[in-house]
């Protein structure tokens, strides 16, 4: 099991505000995923949860996700003895077993230019204030590139060609602290 991070009313309101902003930016752009307020909210809740967890564990963070002018940068830059640029991907718990831990093949090059790792989060289906987001773990981009390629997606919809990290190959959250060389 990963790390559970509670989303209070203040954090939820922040996530909703940021989700509205990013939805406005991406509303007319094609992508591999649903472009809805709910999907943007889920992503922002995961980013906030990951940033809060890192900060609570002594990591200095630069939370670029809070500034829509920095949308092409990694979501979070963690600074310990070492610096890591991290993107955060958050999944609805009902889709995590089958479709979680995925990076679209066509997205990998863009990720390589902005991040060294991906933090995986899972949220409940309902995104109400007070929920807990689970930071399941993380992977390096090299891990992702080495993962099997699979066509994934809901039945009846277009399938997406993804690198999908097997559940047993997701690195534990504590190992992210070690990668940042934080004394434990």
mmCIF file of C-alpha atoms in Angstrom:
data_model
loop_
_atom_site.group_PDB
_atom_site.id
_atom_site.type_symbol
_atom_site.label_atom_id
_atom_site.label_comp_id
_atom_site.label_asym_id
_atom_site.label_seq_id
_atom_site.Cartn_x
_atom_site.Cartn_y
_atom_site.Cartn_z
ATOM 1 C CA UNK A 1 0.000 0.000 0.000
ATOM 2 C CA UNK A 2 1.161 3.512 -0.766
ATOM 3 C CA UNK A 3 0.822 6.697 1.222
ATOM 4 C CA UNK A 4 -2.617 8.203 1.910
ATOM 5 C CA UNK A 5 -2.933 11.993 1.746
ATOM 6 C CA UNK A 6 -6.146 13.646 2.948
ATOM 7 C CA UNK A 7 -7.476 16.478 0.817
ATOM 8 C CA UNK A 8 -8.994 19.143 3.037
ATOM 9 C CA UNK A 9 -11.466 21.816 1.894
ATOM 10 C CA UNK A 10 -8.719 24.361 1.175
ATOM 11 C CA UNK A 11 -6.708 21.940 -0.969
ATOM 12 C CA UNK A 12 -9.864 20.779 -2.743
ATOM 13 C CA UNK A 13 -10.821 24.378 -3.598
ATOM 14 C CA UNK A 14 -7.293 24.968 -4.913
ATOM 15 C CA UNK A 15 -7.497 21.815 -7.048
ATOM 16 C CA UNK A 16 -10.877 22.851 -8.444
ATOM 17 C CA UNK A 17 -9.620 26.342 -9.346
ATOM 18 C CA UNK A 18 -6.534 24.906 -11.064
ATOM 19 C CA UNK A 19 -8.617 22.256 -12.857
ATOM 20 C CA UNK A 20 -10.903 24.929 -14.274
ATOM 21 C CA UNK A 21 -7.857 26.806 -15.557
ATOM 22 C CA UNK A 22 -6.255 23.787 -17.229
ATOM 23 C CA UNK A 23 -9.562 22.640 -18.706
ATOM 24 C CA UNK A 24 -9.890 26.059 -20.353
ATOM 25 C CA UNK A 25 -6.396 25.664 -21.828
ATOM 26 C CA UNK A 26 -6.885 22.109 -23.120
ATOM 27 C CA UNK A 27 -10.627 22.145 -23.910
ATOM 28 C CA UNK A 28 -10.152 22.103 -27.681
ATOM 29 C CA UNK A 29 -6.959 20.055 -27.915
ATOM 30 C CA UNK A 30 -7.040 16.388 -28.829
ATOM 31 C CA UNK A 31 -5.513 13.945 -26.394
ATOM 32 C CA UNK A 32 -5.461 10.355 -25.219
ATOM 33 C CA UNK A 33 -7.576 10.976 -22.148
ATOM 34 C CA UNK A 34 -10.921 12.503 -21.232
ATOM 35 C CA UNK A 35 -10.716 16.269 -21.299
ATOM 36 C CA UNK A 36 -13.341 17.060 -18.656
ATOM 37 C CA UNK A 37 -13.432 19.103 -15.486
ATOM 38 C CA UNK A 38 -13.535 15.836 -13.543
ATOM 39 C CA UNK A 39 -10.368 14.473 -15.193
ATOM 40 C CA UNK A 40 -8.503 17.757 -14.645
ATOM 41 C CA UNK A 41 -9.707 17.853 -11.015
ATOM 42 C CA UNK A 42 -8.486 14.285 -10.460
ATOM 43 C CA UNK A 43 -5.077 15.248 -11.861
ATOM 44 C CA UNK A 44 -4.803 18.375 -9.704
ATOM 45 C CA UNK A 45 -5.806 16.454 -6.566
ATOM 46 C CA UNK A 46 -3.004 13.972 -7.288
ATOM 47 C CA UNK A 47 -0.474 16.747 -7.873
ATOM 48 C CA UNK A 48 -1.442 18.460 -4.621
ATOM 49 C CA UNK A 49 -1.307 15.164 -2.721
ATOM 50 C CA UNK A 50 2.153 14.316 -4.092
ATOM 51 C CA UNK A 51 3.474 17.821 -3.383
ATOM 52 C CA UNK A 52 2.097 17.746 0.160
ATOM 53 C CA UNK A 53 3.593 14.312 0.822
ATOM 54 C CA UNK A 54 7.014 15.335 -0.470
ATOM 55 C CA UNK A 55 6.977 18.559 1.567
ATOM 56 C CA UNK A 56 5.849 16.689 4.696
ATOM 57 C CA UNK A 57 8.865 14.407 4.221
ATOM 58 C CA UNK A 58 11.374 17.237 4.131
ATOM 59 C CA UNK A 59 11.641 17.718 0.383
ATOM 60 C CA UNK A 60 11.859 21.260 -0.906
ATOM 61 C CA UNK A 61 9.450 21.437 -3.831
ATOM 62 C CA UNK A 62 8.809 23.675 -6.764
ATOM 63 C CA UNK A 63 5.149 23.043 -7.594
ATOM 64 C CA UNK A 64 5.017 24.176 -11.221
ATOM 65 C CA UNK A 65 1.504 22.694 -11.544
ATOM 66 C CA UNK A 66 0.222 25.680 -9.545
ATOM 67 C CA UNK A 67 1.155 28.074 -12.380
ATOM 68 C CA UNK A 68 -0.599 27.485 -15.711
ATOM 69 C CA UNK A 69 2.126 29.541 -17.381
ATOM 70 C CA UNK A 70 4.467 26.627 -16.604
ATOM 71 C CA UNK A 71 2.220 23.913 -18.015
ATOM 72 C CA UNK A 72 4.969 22.471 -20.240
ATOM 73 C CA UNK A 73 7.267 21.862 -17.247
ATOM 74 C CA UNK A 74 7.310 18.911 -14.877
ATOM 75 C CA UNK A 75 4.472 19.093 -12.352
ATOM 76 C CA UNK A 76 6.811 19.046 -9.359
ATOM 77 C CA UNK A 77 10.518 19.516 -8.928
ATOM 78 C CA UNK A 78 11.746 17.829 -5.756
ATOM 79 C CA UNK A 79 14.989 19.126 -4.314
ATOM 80 C CA UNK A 80 16.930 17.101 -1.772
ATOM 81 C CA UNK A 81 20.639 16.406 -2.042
ATOM 82 C CA UNK A 82 19.619 15.663 -5.627
ATOM 83 C CA UNK A 83 16.939 17.260 -7.827
ATOM 84 C CA UNK A 84 14.247 15.246 -9.590
ATOM 85 C CA UNK A 85 11.664 16.568 -12.029
ATOM 86 C CA UNK A 86 8.434 14.621 -11.572
ATOM 87 C CA UNK A 87 5.173 14.380 -13.449
ATOM 88 C CA UNK A 88 2.127 13.123 -11.558
ATOM 89 C CA UNK A 89 -0.468 10.806 -13.067
ATOM 90 C CA UNK A 90 -3.649 10.152 -11.096
ATOM 91 C CA UNK A 91 -6.125 7.382 -11.794
ATOM 92 C CA UNK A 92 -9.651 6.661 -10.653
ATOM 93 C CA UNK A 93 -9.413 3.636 -8.338
ATOM 94 C CA UNK A 94 -11.851 1.671 -10.497
ATOM 95 C CA UNK A 95 -9.502 1.928 -13.511
ATOM 96 C CA UNK A 96 -6.181 1.500 -11.705
ATOM 97 C CA UNK A 97 -5.887 -2.330 -11.839
ATOM 98 C CA UNK A 98 -6.508 -2.604 -15.583
ATOM 99 C CA UNK A 99 -5.418 0.745 -17.003
ATOM 100 C CA UNK A 100 -3.252 2.416 -14.367
ATOM 101 C CA UNK A 101 0.510 2.920 -14.530
ATOM 102 C CA UNK A 102 0.321 3.867 -18.215
ATOM 103 C CA UNK A 103 2.177 6.369 -20.338
ATOM 104 C CA UNK A 104 1.094 6.696 -23.950
ATOM 105 C CA UNK A 105 3.878 5.697 -26.325
ATOM 106 C CA UNK A 106 3.530 9.006 -28.150
ATOM 107 C CA UNK A 107 3.828 10.935 -24.882
ATOM 108 C CA UNK A 108 7.158 9.484 -23.773
ATOM 109 C CA UNK A 109 9.381 11.868 -25.764
ATOM 110 C CA UNK A 110 7.618 14.933 -24.303
ATOM 111 C CA UNK A 111 7.971 13.485 -20.810
ATOM 112 C CA UNK A 112 11.647 12.752 -21.371
ATOM 113 C CA UNK A 113 12.207 16.472 -22.064
ATOM 114 C CA UNK A 114 10.592 17.603 -18.829
ATOM 115 C CA UNK A 115 10.837 14.893 -16.173
ATOM 116 C CA UNK A 116 12.960 12.064 -14.809
ATOM 117 C CA UNK A 117 10.103 10.259 -13.103
ATOM 118 C CA UNK A 118 6.380 9.729 -12.796
ATOM 119 C CA UNK A 119 4.514 9.674 -9.481
ATOM 120 C CA UNK A 120 1.450 7.411 -9.583
ATOM 121 C CA UNK A 121 -1.618 8.413 -7.559
ATOM 122 C CA UNK A 122 -5.046 6.851 -7.181
ATOM 123 C CA UNK A 123 -8.198 8.631 -6.071
ATOM 124 C CA UNK A 124 -11.694 7.462 -5.253
ATOM 125 C CA UNK A 125 -14.254 7.802 -8.047
ATOM 126 C CA UNK A 126 -16.042 10.567 -6.161
ATOM 127 C CA UNK A 127 -13.842 13.668 -5.854
ATOM 128 C CA UNK A 128 -15.493 15.383 -2.897
ATOM 129 C CA UNK A 129 -13.586 17.435 -0.308
ATOM 130 C CA UNK A 130 -12.171 15.239 2.445
ATOM 131 C CA UNK A 131 -11.174 12.340 0.189
ATOM 132 C CA UNK A 132 -7.863 10.574 0.528
ATOM 133 C CA UNK A 133 -5.577 10.288 -2.473
ATOM 134 C CA UNK A 134 -3.152 7.385 -2.446
ATOM 135 C CA UNK A 135 0.355 8.036 -3.649
ATOM 136 C CA UNK A 136 0.969 4.473 -4.840
ATOM 137 C CA UNK A 137 4.592 4.975 -5.848
ATOM 138 C CA UNK A 138 6.732 6.165 -8.691
ATOM 139 C CA UNK A 139 8.901 5.090 -11.602
ATOM 140 C CA UNK A 140 11.789 6.529 -13.533
ATOM 141 C CA UNK A 141 11.294 7.182 -17.228
ATOM 142 C CA UNK A 142 13.799 4.377 -17.884
ATOM 143 C CA UNK A 143 11.474 2.033 -15.935
ATOM 144 C CA UNK A 144 8.558 3.151 -18.071
ATOM 145 C CA UNK A 145 10.450 2.751 -21.335
ATOM 146 C CA UNK A 146 11.349 -0.796 -20.271
ATOM 147 C CA UNK A 147 7.728 -1.632 -19.398
ATOM 148 C CA UNK A 148 5.605 -3.750 -21.717
ATOM 149 C CA UNK A 149 3.607 -2.002 -24.425
ATOM 150 C CA UNK A 150 -0.102 -2.701 -24.221
ATOM 151 C CA UNK A 151 -3.230 -1.438 -25.893
ATOM 152 C CA UNK A 152 -5.414 -0.205 -23.045
ATOM 153 C CA UNK A 153 -8.700 1.593 -22.670
ATOM 154 C CA UNK A 154 -12.318 1.036 -21.763
ATOM 155 C CA UNK A 155 -14.287 -1.487 -23.788
ATOM 156 C CA UNK A 156 -16.021 0.142 -26.705
ATOM 157 C CA UNK A 157 -13.601 3.069 -26.934
ATOM 158 C CA UNK A 158 -10.452 3.646 -28.934
ATOM 159 C CA UNK A 159 -7.561 1.755 -27.410
ATOM 160 C CA UNK A 160 -4.325 3.615 -26.609
ATOM 161 C CA UNK A 161 -0.823 2.216 -27.179
ATOM 162 C CA UNK A 162 0.808 2.541 -23.747
ATOM 163 C CA UNK A 163 3.859 1.567 -21.815
ATOM 164 C CA UNK A 164 2.302 0.000 -18.727
ATOM 165 C CA UNK A 165 4.366 -0.641 -15.634
ATOM 166 C CA UNK A 166 3.433 -3.929 -13.994
ATOM 167 C CA UNK A 167 2.144 -3.446 -10.419
ATOM 168 C CA UNK A 168 5.123 -5.266 -8.887
ATOM 169 C CA UNK A 169 7.529 -2.904 -10.651
ATOM 170 C CA UNK A 170 6.122 0.312 -9.182
ATOM 171 C CA UNK A 171 8.719 1.755 -6.816
ATOM 172 C CA UNK A 172 7.539 2.433 -3.270
ATOM 173 C CA UNK A 173 7.054 6.071 -2.180
ATOM 174 C CA UNK A 174 9.864 5.814 0.402
ATOM 175 C CA UNK A 175 12.296 4.993 -2.392
ATOM 176 C CA UNK A 176 11.552 8.403 -3.906
ATOM 177 C CA UNK A 177 12.930 9.984 -0.757
ATOM 178 C CA UNK A 178 16.007 7.799 -1.099
ATOM 179 C CA UNK A 179 16.364 8.850 -4.761
ATOM 180 C CA UNK A 180 16.338 12.451 -3.607
ATOM 181 C CA UNK A 181 18.975 11.430 -1.040
ATOM 182 C CA UNK A 182 16.980 12.529 1.961
ATOM 183 C CA UNK A 183 18.170 11.188 5.300
ATOM 184 C CA UNK A 184 15.537 8.835 6.689
#
